[in-house]
PDB file of C-alpha atoms in Angstrom:
ATOM      1  CA  MET A   1       0.000   0.000   0.000  1.00 93.00           C
ATOM      2  CA  ARG A   2       1.305   3.469  -0.914  1.00 96.00           C
ATOM      3  CA  ILE A   3       0.440   6.398   1.381  1.00 97.00           C
ATOM      4  CA  PRO A   4       0.541   9.995   0.075  1.00 97.00           C
ATOM      5  CA  CYS A   5       2.398  11.916   2.792  1.00 97.00           C
ATOM      6  CA  PRO A   6       1.563  15.644   2.483  1.00 97.00           C
ATOM      7  CA  HIS A   7       5.149  16.484   3.503  1.00 96.00           C
ATOM      8  CA  CYS A   8       7.256  13.846   1.671  1.00 96.00           C
ATOM      9  CA  GLY A   9       5.115  12.650  -1.231  1.00 97.00           C
ATOM     10  CA  THR A  10       3.894   9.103  -1.853  1.00 97.00           C
ATOM     11  CA  ARG A  11       5.702   6.496   0.262  1.00 97.00           C
ATOM     12  CA  ASP A  12       5.374   2.790   1.046  1.00 97.00           C
ATOM     13  CA  SER A  13       3.205   1.947   4.065  1.00 96.00           C
ATOM     14  CA  GLN A  14       6.170   0.221   5.763  1.00 97.00           C
ATOM     15  CA  GLU A  15       7.568   3.690   6.541  1.00 97.00           C
ATOM     16  CA  PHE A  16       4.484   4.484   8.648  1.00 98.00           C
ATOM     17  CA  VAL A  17       3.092   3.410  12.024  1.00 98.00           C
ATOM     18  CA  TYR A  18      -0.678   2.925  12.215  1.00 96.00           C
ATOM     19  CA  ARG A  19      -2.439   4.395  15.255  1.00 94.00           C
ATOM     20  CA  GLY A  20      -6.111   3.849  14.430  1.00 91.00           C
ATOM     21  CA  ASP A  21      -9.396   5.665  14.001  1.00 93.00           C
ATOM     22  CA  ALA A  22      -9.071   9.458  13.935  1.00 93.00           C
ATOM     23  CA  ALA A  23     -12.704  10.075  14.938  1.00 90.00           C
ATOM     24  CA  PRO A  24     -12.759   9.521  18.737  1.00 89.00           C
ATOM     25  CA  GLN A  25     -12.442  12.682  20.816  1.00 89.00           C
ATOM     26  CA  ARG A  26     -11.286  12.610  24.445  1.00 92.00           C
ATOM     27  CA  PRO A  27     -14.380  12.939  26.683  1.00 94.00           C
ATOM     28  CA  GLU A  28     -14.765  15.566  29.379  1.00 93.00           C
ATOM     29  CA  ALA A  29     -16.468  13.230  31.881  1.00 89.00           C
ATOM     30  CA  ASP A  30     -14.584  10.372  33.564  1.00 90.00           C
ATOM     31  CA  ALA A  31     -17.662   8.153  33.176  1.00 90.00           C
ATOM     32  CA  ASP A  32     -17.185   8.166  29.383  1.00 93.00           C
ATOM     33  CA  MET A  33     -13.481   7.284  29.511  1.00 94.00           C
ATOM     34  CA  PHE A  34     -14.020   3.482  29.320  1.00 94.00           C
ATOM     35  CA  ALA A  35     -15.806   3.735  25.970  1.00 92.00           C
ATOM     36  CA  TYR A  36     -13.174   6.176  24.640  1.00 91.00           C
ATOM     37  CA  VAL A  37     -10.275   3.879  25.522  1.00 91.00           C
ATOM     38  CA  TYR A  38     -11.669   0.399  24.829  1.00 92.00           C
ATOM     39  CA  LEU A  39     -14.645   0.517  22.447  1.00 91.00           C
ATOM     40  CA  ARG A  40     -14.048   0.947  18.709  1.00 87.00           C
ATOM     41  CA  ASP A  41     -16.252   0.474  15.658  1.00 86.00           C
ATOM     42  CA  ASN A  42     -15.050  -1.942  12.987  1.00 87.00           C
ATOM     43  CA  VAL A  43     -15.920   0.207   9.977  1.00 88.00           C
ATOM     44  CA  ALA A  44     -16.318  -1.455   6.574  1.00 94.00           C
ATOM     45  CA  GLY A  45     -15.793   1.405   4.154  1.00 95.00           C
ATOM     46  CA  MET A  46     -14.225   4.861   4.212  1.00 96.00           C
ATOM     47  CA  MET A  47     -12.473   5.720   7.464  1.00 96.00           C
ATOM     48  CA  ARG A  48     -10.188   8.515   8.671  1.00 96.00           C
ATOM     49  CA  GLU A  49      -7.094   7.077  10.394  1.00 96.00           C
ATOM     50  CA  HIS A  50      -4.023   8.427  12.179  1.00 97.00           C
ATOM     51  CA  TRP A  51      -0.668   7.376  10.720  1.00 98.00           C
ATOM     52  CA  TYR A  52       2.828   8.412  11.906  1.00 98.00           C
ATOM     53  CA  HIS A  53       5.573   8.759   9.290  1.00 98.00           C
ATOM     54  CA  ALA A  54       8.300   7.189  11.425  1.00 98.00           C
ATOM     55  CA  GLN A  55      10.893   6.682   8.676  1.00 97.00           C
ATOM     56  CA  GLY A  56      10.342  10.007   6.965  1.00 96.00           C
ATOM     57  CA  CYS A  57       9.260  13.426   8.166  1.00 97.00           C
ATOM     58  CA  ARG A  58       8.174  12.127  11.620  1.00 97.00           C
ATOM     59  CA  GLN A  59       4.820  13.876  11.333  1.00 97.00           C
ATOM     60  CA  TRP A  60       1.314  12.622  12.145  1.00 98.00           C
ATOM     61  CA  ILE A  61      -1.114  12.553   9.228  1.00 98.00           C
ATOM     62  CA  VAL A  62      -4.788  11.684   8.781  1.00 98.00           C
ATOM     63  CA  VAL A  63      -5.346   9.206   5.947  1.00 98.00           C
ATOM     64  CA  THR A  64      -8.808   8.631   4.466  1.00 97.00           C
ATOM     65  CA  ARG A  65      -8.857   4.966   3.453  1.00 97.00           C
ATOM     66  CA  ASP A  66     -11.427   2.371   2.363  1.00 97.00           C
ATOM     67  CA  THR A  67     -10.929  -0.508   4.819  1.00 94.00           C
ATOM     68  CA  ARG A  68     -12.398  -3.053   2.377  1.00 96.00           C
ATOM     69  CA  THR A  69     -10.070  -2.367  -0.560  1.00 95.00           C
ATOM     70  CA  HIS A  70      -7.239  -0.333   1.070  1.00 94.00           C
ATOM     71  CA  THR A  71      -7.830   2.393  -1.530  1.00 96.00           C
ATOM     72  CA  ILE A  72      -6.586   5.725  -0.191  1.00 97.00           C
ATOM     73  CA  ALA A  73      -8.716   8.768  -0.998  1.00 96.00           C
ATOM     74  CA  GLY A  74      -6.309  11.306   0.494  1.00 96.00           C
ATOM     75  CA  ALA A  75      -4.082  12.393   3.353  1.00 97.00           C
ATOM     76  CA  GLU A  76      -3.691  15.602   5.319  1.00 97.00           C
ATOM     77  CA  PRO A  77      -1.598  16.847   8.255  1.00 97.00           C
ATOM     78  CA  VAL A  78      -3.080  16.429  11.727  1.00 94.00           C
ATOM     79  CA  ARG A  79      -4.480  19.704  13.075  1.00 83.00           C
TER      80      ARG A  79
END
């Protein structure tokens, strides 16, 4: 799989470290922390994911990827 890094250009996925779903936001209430840490949806389709370019620019990026086909629709820097 080739990932388009916004800083370095298109690179092989072996240069990156996968973190996971980019959608969850840290909750304000402690009661919601269990779901934030342990519960994740297994999305079949387009998903925004965090990736770290460990062997390149060492920047975090958000990759929009189809989890069924591994087709990448785009990538952008984390804000």
